[in-house]
Amino acid sequence: MPADARQPNTNQRRAIAWKDGPLLVLAGPGSGKTRVLTARVARILKDDPDAAVLALTFTHKAATEMREKLEALLGVRTERAKLTTFHAFAVDTLRQHGAHVGLRPDFSLITLDADRLELLTSIAKSLEDEGEEPFADRHRLLKMMDYLYRELYDGGAEAPGFRETPPWVPRLFKMYNEALIQANRQDFGSLLYSLARLLRERPGVAQLIRLTWSHVCVDEFQDTNKVQFELLKLLVPPESNPDLFVVGDDDQVLYQWNGASPERLKALQHDYNMEVIQLPKNYRCPPEIVAVANRLIEHNRSRDPAREPLTPTRAAKDGEVIQLCSHLNDQEEAAWVAEHIAARVPNAKNCVVLARTGRLLEGVAQALRNVGLTPHLAKKRNDLDTPPVRVVIQALRLAATRADREILRQLCVAWSRLTEETLELEEVVALATTAGDDYLRGWSDAVAQRLEERPDWPELNHIEDLHRQLRDRLVDGFDPAGLIAGFLETAQATWAARFGADLQEELEIWKDLAVTTAPPNPRTLSAYLQAMDLTPKVTPRPPGSVPCYTVHGAKGLEFDHVYLIGMAQEVFPSFQALRSSQRERALEEERRSCFVAITRAQETLTITWAQRYNGWDKAPSMFLAEMFGSGPEDEGA
């Protein structure tokens, strides 16, 4: 029985009812943590009519799920609880108080790495002209900026991550931040950095925000990086003995590349002198899977020795729960997995294929197609970027501001990509001066002139129709919801021949977003665009398809039948982890990833590996011996 369908167990009840200061809930996989967190929020709101709860998590999906469960518990929507992500909270706070750090309320987000690269490249070029030598690889500069933001770099002579800090680093960091502020922009890294700066430099604002929320909850705390942890301490000072409720699991720390660390949970307990309640009962997995998960994770030496092992709550099942199978090579492995899943039809949709990397999944996806099944490879994008989609989104952005020169420039670039003819920024600005500096009307007038001058334009009918939609719905009238609905309905038929699968994927992503985000009216357009910026752009899963996910992509999900492929040495754990200068630390993260993978299974777990990948001989993964010793026999291919 799912955790949500039963009465809370003893430890869950203690956590829901807790009233004695900061509390850490160590929640293992399948332990009903989301149910506990939302039940606690509901209990607080019912008990105290003056209470207000801020609940922070890491993904839009998790925040939406918590919001829906809370509304189901309360029976009504409530404004007294804000369930949101760290980044969305940062945006909302900076819109209200960002003037203290130089931001106007209508600031926008840079969502494409290409746009960030363009800005960084111009700054790096100016430094090179002065004799400095920033990294020639501009993508390396991007990664450096993200790292400095995560580590709350103060702009001084000693930057984190450098033995000796080159003099150009603080200059580039300062110039990039100043350029963002001057353009009234932020990127995803600078958002949290700017909020931390605001709360540090303006204690009055920090106190005002603290007084807004009587209770603060954080979900998936193990995923926090340094800037997020410091933000929490600025919002909820440890010395105040706050009503802070944190849910986390040091066995599921997977994002060390993004600054997460198993040590952060220990720092949290130390800084807040936290009481701890453990939720070891697993309501998801059969006992056979719980047993191998426990055996695996016990090999992580850095674990808290007081951590309780997972406890199964389900009875053992008849039949084979765990199956191991080796193959000669990765092609044979993929074909076997596909045939095994096909044999489960019509229940193939309840299967998932997991791998450490996306490359292995591509072979399985093709093998699934070969047996007549539809694979779903979840593709994640920073933003929607095919030219027709980009034109509409940038026009919507400009409609929300009317006088933003940078958004106008991006709209001109998108239109030029669509029509393959340059539309000069200054030409549009000049026309806008005769239209009350309304850049969107100026852009529309410039496009109208071009259309009159080019009756032989390729795809003229399509281009004219798109321009007409934009002018009618955003310039002469104002109906953004109608524009979006009409575009999503007609764009595939209009532009598919030219933009193909990329356009189809982006339209599906946008339609999927529309399921959880209300259509914008004139007063909510900015909020709608903000939701678009902050929502991950992941291709929705087609009905009846077989999901093929990386282990990281499957975190937080569950499936009846899990196929974990690539369990070979130098594949999982990876070659990089085995050769790392911090080998033990790297292997512990790999082991946690494997732990997460196997605990996605509700019914069966099938683990496969090959003797050869890409022509290279591989031994079985060390994790197999840790889980099974001389346990279940390999059935062979």
PDB file of N, CA and C in Angstrom, residues 17 30 40 54 80 96 104 162 198 213 238 276 327 360 364 375 390 426 444 458 481 490 494 497 537 584 621:
ATOM      1  N   ALA A  17       3.573  16.585  14.144  1.00  0.00           N
ATOM      2  CA  ALA A  17       3.122  17.320  15.331  1.00  0.00           C
ATOM      3  C   ALA A  17       4.219  18.160  15.977  1.00  0.00           C
ATOM      4  N   GLY A  30      11.019   6.283  -0.474  1.00  0.00           N
ATOM      5  CA  GLY A  30       9.755   5.587  -0.284  1.00  0.00           C
ATOM      6  C   GLY A  30       9.196   5.667   1.112  1.00  0.00           C
ATOM      7  N   ARG A  40       2.222  18.315   7.770  1.00  0.00           N
ATOM      8  CA  ARG A  40       2.684  19.247   8.806  1.00  0.00           C
ATOM      9  C   ARG A  40       2.239  20.675   8.485  1.00  0.00           C
ATOM     10  N   LEU A  54       6.436  29.124   4.781  1.00  0.00           N
ATOM     11  CA  LEU A  54       7.244  29.133   3.564  1.00  0.00           C
ATOM     12  C   LEU A  54       7.878  27.759   3.426  1.00  0.00           C
ATOM     13  N   ARG A  80      -1.759  31.528   2.757  1.00  0.00           N
ATOM     14  CA  ARG A  80      -0.931  31.532   3.969  1.00  0.00           C
ATOM     15  C   ARG A  80       0.235  30.558   3.873  1.00  0.00           C
ATOM     16  N   GLN A  96      10.245  42.512  -5.447  1.00  0.00           N
ATOM     17  CA  GLN A  96       9.737  43.420  -4.415  1.00  0.00           C
ATOM     18  C   GLN A  96      10.819  44.338  -3.852  1.00  0.00           C
ATOM     19  N   ARG A 104      15.306  46.691 -11.196  1.00  0.00           N
ATOM     20  CA  ARG A 104      13.927  47.171 -11.270  1.00  0.00           C
ATOM     21  C   ARG A 104      12.973  45.974 -11.158  1.00  0.00           C
ATOM     22  N   PHE A 162      40.669  28.442  -6.993  1.00  0.00           N
ATOM     23  CA  PHE A 162      41.974  28.807  -7.559  1.00  0.00           C
ATOM     24  C   PHE A 162      43.043  28.712  -6.475  1.00  0.00           C
ATOM     25  N   LEU A 198      21.350  40.932  -1.069  1.00  0.00           N
ATOM     26  CA  LEU A 198      20.284  41.797  -0.556  1.00  0.00           C
ATOM     27  C   LEU A 198      20.059  41.563   0.938  1.00  0.00           C
ATOM     28  N   TRP A 213       6.999  35.083   7.564  1.00  0.00           N
ATOM     29  CA  TRP A 213       6.805  33.633   7.666  1.00  0.00           C
ATOM     30  C   TRP A 213       7.053  33.165   9.094  1.00  0.00           C
ATOM     31  N   PRO A 238      20.106  30.838  12.854  1.00  0.00           N
ATOM     32  CA  PRO A 238      20.154  29.729  13.819  1.00  0.00           C
ATOM     33  C   PRO A 238      19.967  30.174  15.264  1.00  0.00           C
ATOM     34  N   VAL A 276      16.592  15.274  15.605  1.00  0.00           N
ATOM     35  CA  VAL A 276      16.489  14.450  14.395  1.00  0.00           C
ATOM     36  C   VAL A 276      15.431  13.372  14.590  1.00  0.00           C
ATOM     37  N   HIS A 327      25.805  -9.847 -20.535  1.00  0.00           N
ATOM     38  CA  HIS A 327      25.733  -9.969 -21.994  1.00  0.00           C
ATOM     39  C   HIS A 327      27.128  -9.784 -22.579  1.00  0.00           C
ATOM     40  N   LEU A 360      24.222   5.459 -23.014  1.00  0.00           N
ATOM     41  CA  LEU A 360      23.753   4.072 -22.994  1.00  0.00           C
ATOM     42  C   LEU A 360      22.273   3.981 -23.340  1.00  0.00           C
ATOM     43  N   VAL A 364      19.424   1.606 -26.075  1.00  0.00           N
ATOM     44  CA  VAL A 364      18.201   0.939 -25.631  1.00  0.00           C
ATOM     45  C   VAL A 364      16.988   1.521 -26.345  1.00  0.00           C
ATOM     46  N   PRO A 375      10.150   4.605 -27.164  1.00  0.00           N
ATOM     47  CA  PRO A 375      10.951   5.044 -26.016  1.00  0.00           C
ATOM     48  C   PRO A 375      10.716   6.521 -25.728  1.00  0.00           C
ATOM     49  N   ARG A 390      10.601  31.219 -30.695  1.00  0.00           N
ATOM     50  CA  ARG A 390      11.380  32.299 -30.082  1.00  0.00           C
ATOM     51  C   ARG A 390      10.773  33.667 -30.408  1.00  0.00           C
ATOM     52  N   GLU A 426      18.520  49.489 -34.659  1.00  0.00           N
ATOM     53  CA  GLU A 426      18.377  50.948 -34.682  1.00  0.00           C
ATOM     54  C   GLU A 426      17.230  51.387 -35.589  1.00  0.00           C
ATOM     55  N   SER A 444       6.767  46.076 -34.956  1.00  0.00           N
ATOM     56  CA  SER A 444       5.683  45.663 -35.848  1.00  0.00           C
ATOM     57  C   SER A 444       5.630  46.545 -37.094  1.00  0.00           C
ATOM     58  N   PRO A 458      10.242  34.171 -49.513  1.00  0.00           N
ATOM     59  CA  PRO A 458       9.870  32.771 -49.285  1.00  0.00           C
ATOM     60  C   PRO A 458       8.998  32.660 -48.029  1.00  0.00           C
ATOM     61  N   ALA A 481      -3.282  35.406 -24.075  1.00  0.00           N
ATOM     62  CA  ALA A 481      -3.764  34.020 -23.998  1.00  0.00           C
ATOM     63  C   ALA A 481      -4.268  33.549 -25.358  1.00  0.00           C
ATOM     64  N   THR A 490      -1.667  26.091 -34.401  1.00  0.00           N
ATOM     65  CA  THR A 490      -1.374  26.139 -35.844  1.00  0.00           C
ATOM     66  C   THR A 490       0.102  26.001 -36.198  1.00  0.00           C
ATOM     67  N   THR A 494       2.104  24.807 -39.773  1.00  0.00           N
ATOM     68  CA  THR A 494       2.684  25.916 -40.537  1.00  0.00           C
ATOM     69  C   THR A 494       4.180  25.758 -40.747  1.00  0.00           C
ATOM     70  N   ALA A 497       7.543  21.608 -41.736  1.00  0.00           N
ATOM     71  CA  ALA A 497       8.383  21.206 -42.868  1.00  0.00           C
ATOM     72  C   ALA A 497       9.781  21.792 -42.748  1.00  0.00           C
ATOM     73  N   LYS A 537      12.435  22.854 -19.033  1.00  0.00           N
ATOM     74  CA  LYS A 537      11.879  22.556 -20.358  1.00  0.00           C
ATOM     75  C   LYS A 537      12.209  21.099 -20.706  1.00  0.00           C
ATOM     76  N   GLU A 584      37.611   7.977  -3.054  1.00  0.00           N
ATOM     77  CA  GLU A 584      36.611   7.508  -2.099  1.00  0.00           C
ATOM     78  C   GLU A 584      35.362   8.389  -2.120  1.00  0.00           C
ATOM     79  N   SER A 621      30.432  -4.560 -12.328  1.00  0.00           N
ATOM     80  CA  SER A 621      30.563  -3.463 -11.373  1.00  0.00           C
ATOM     81  C   SER A 621      30.874  -3.969  -9.967  1.00  0.00           C
TER      82      SER A 621
END
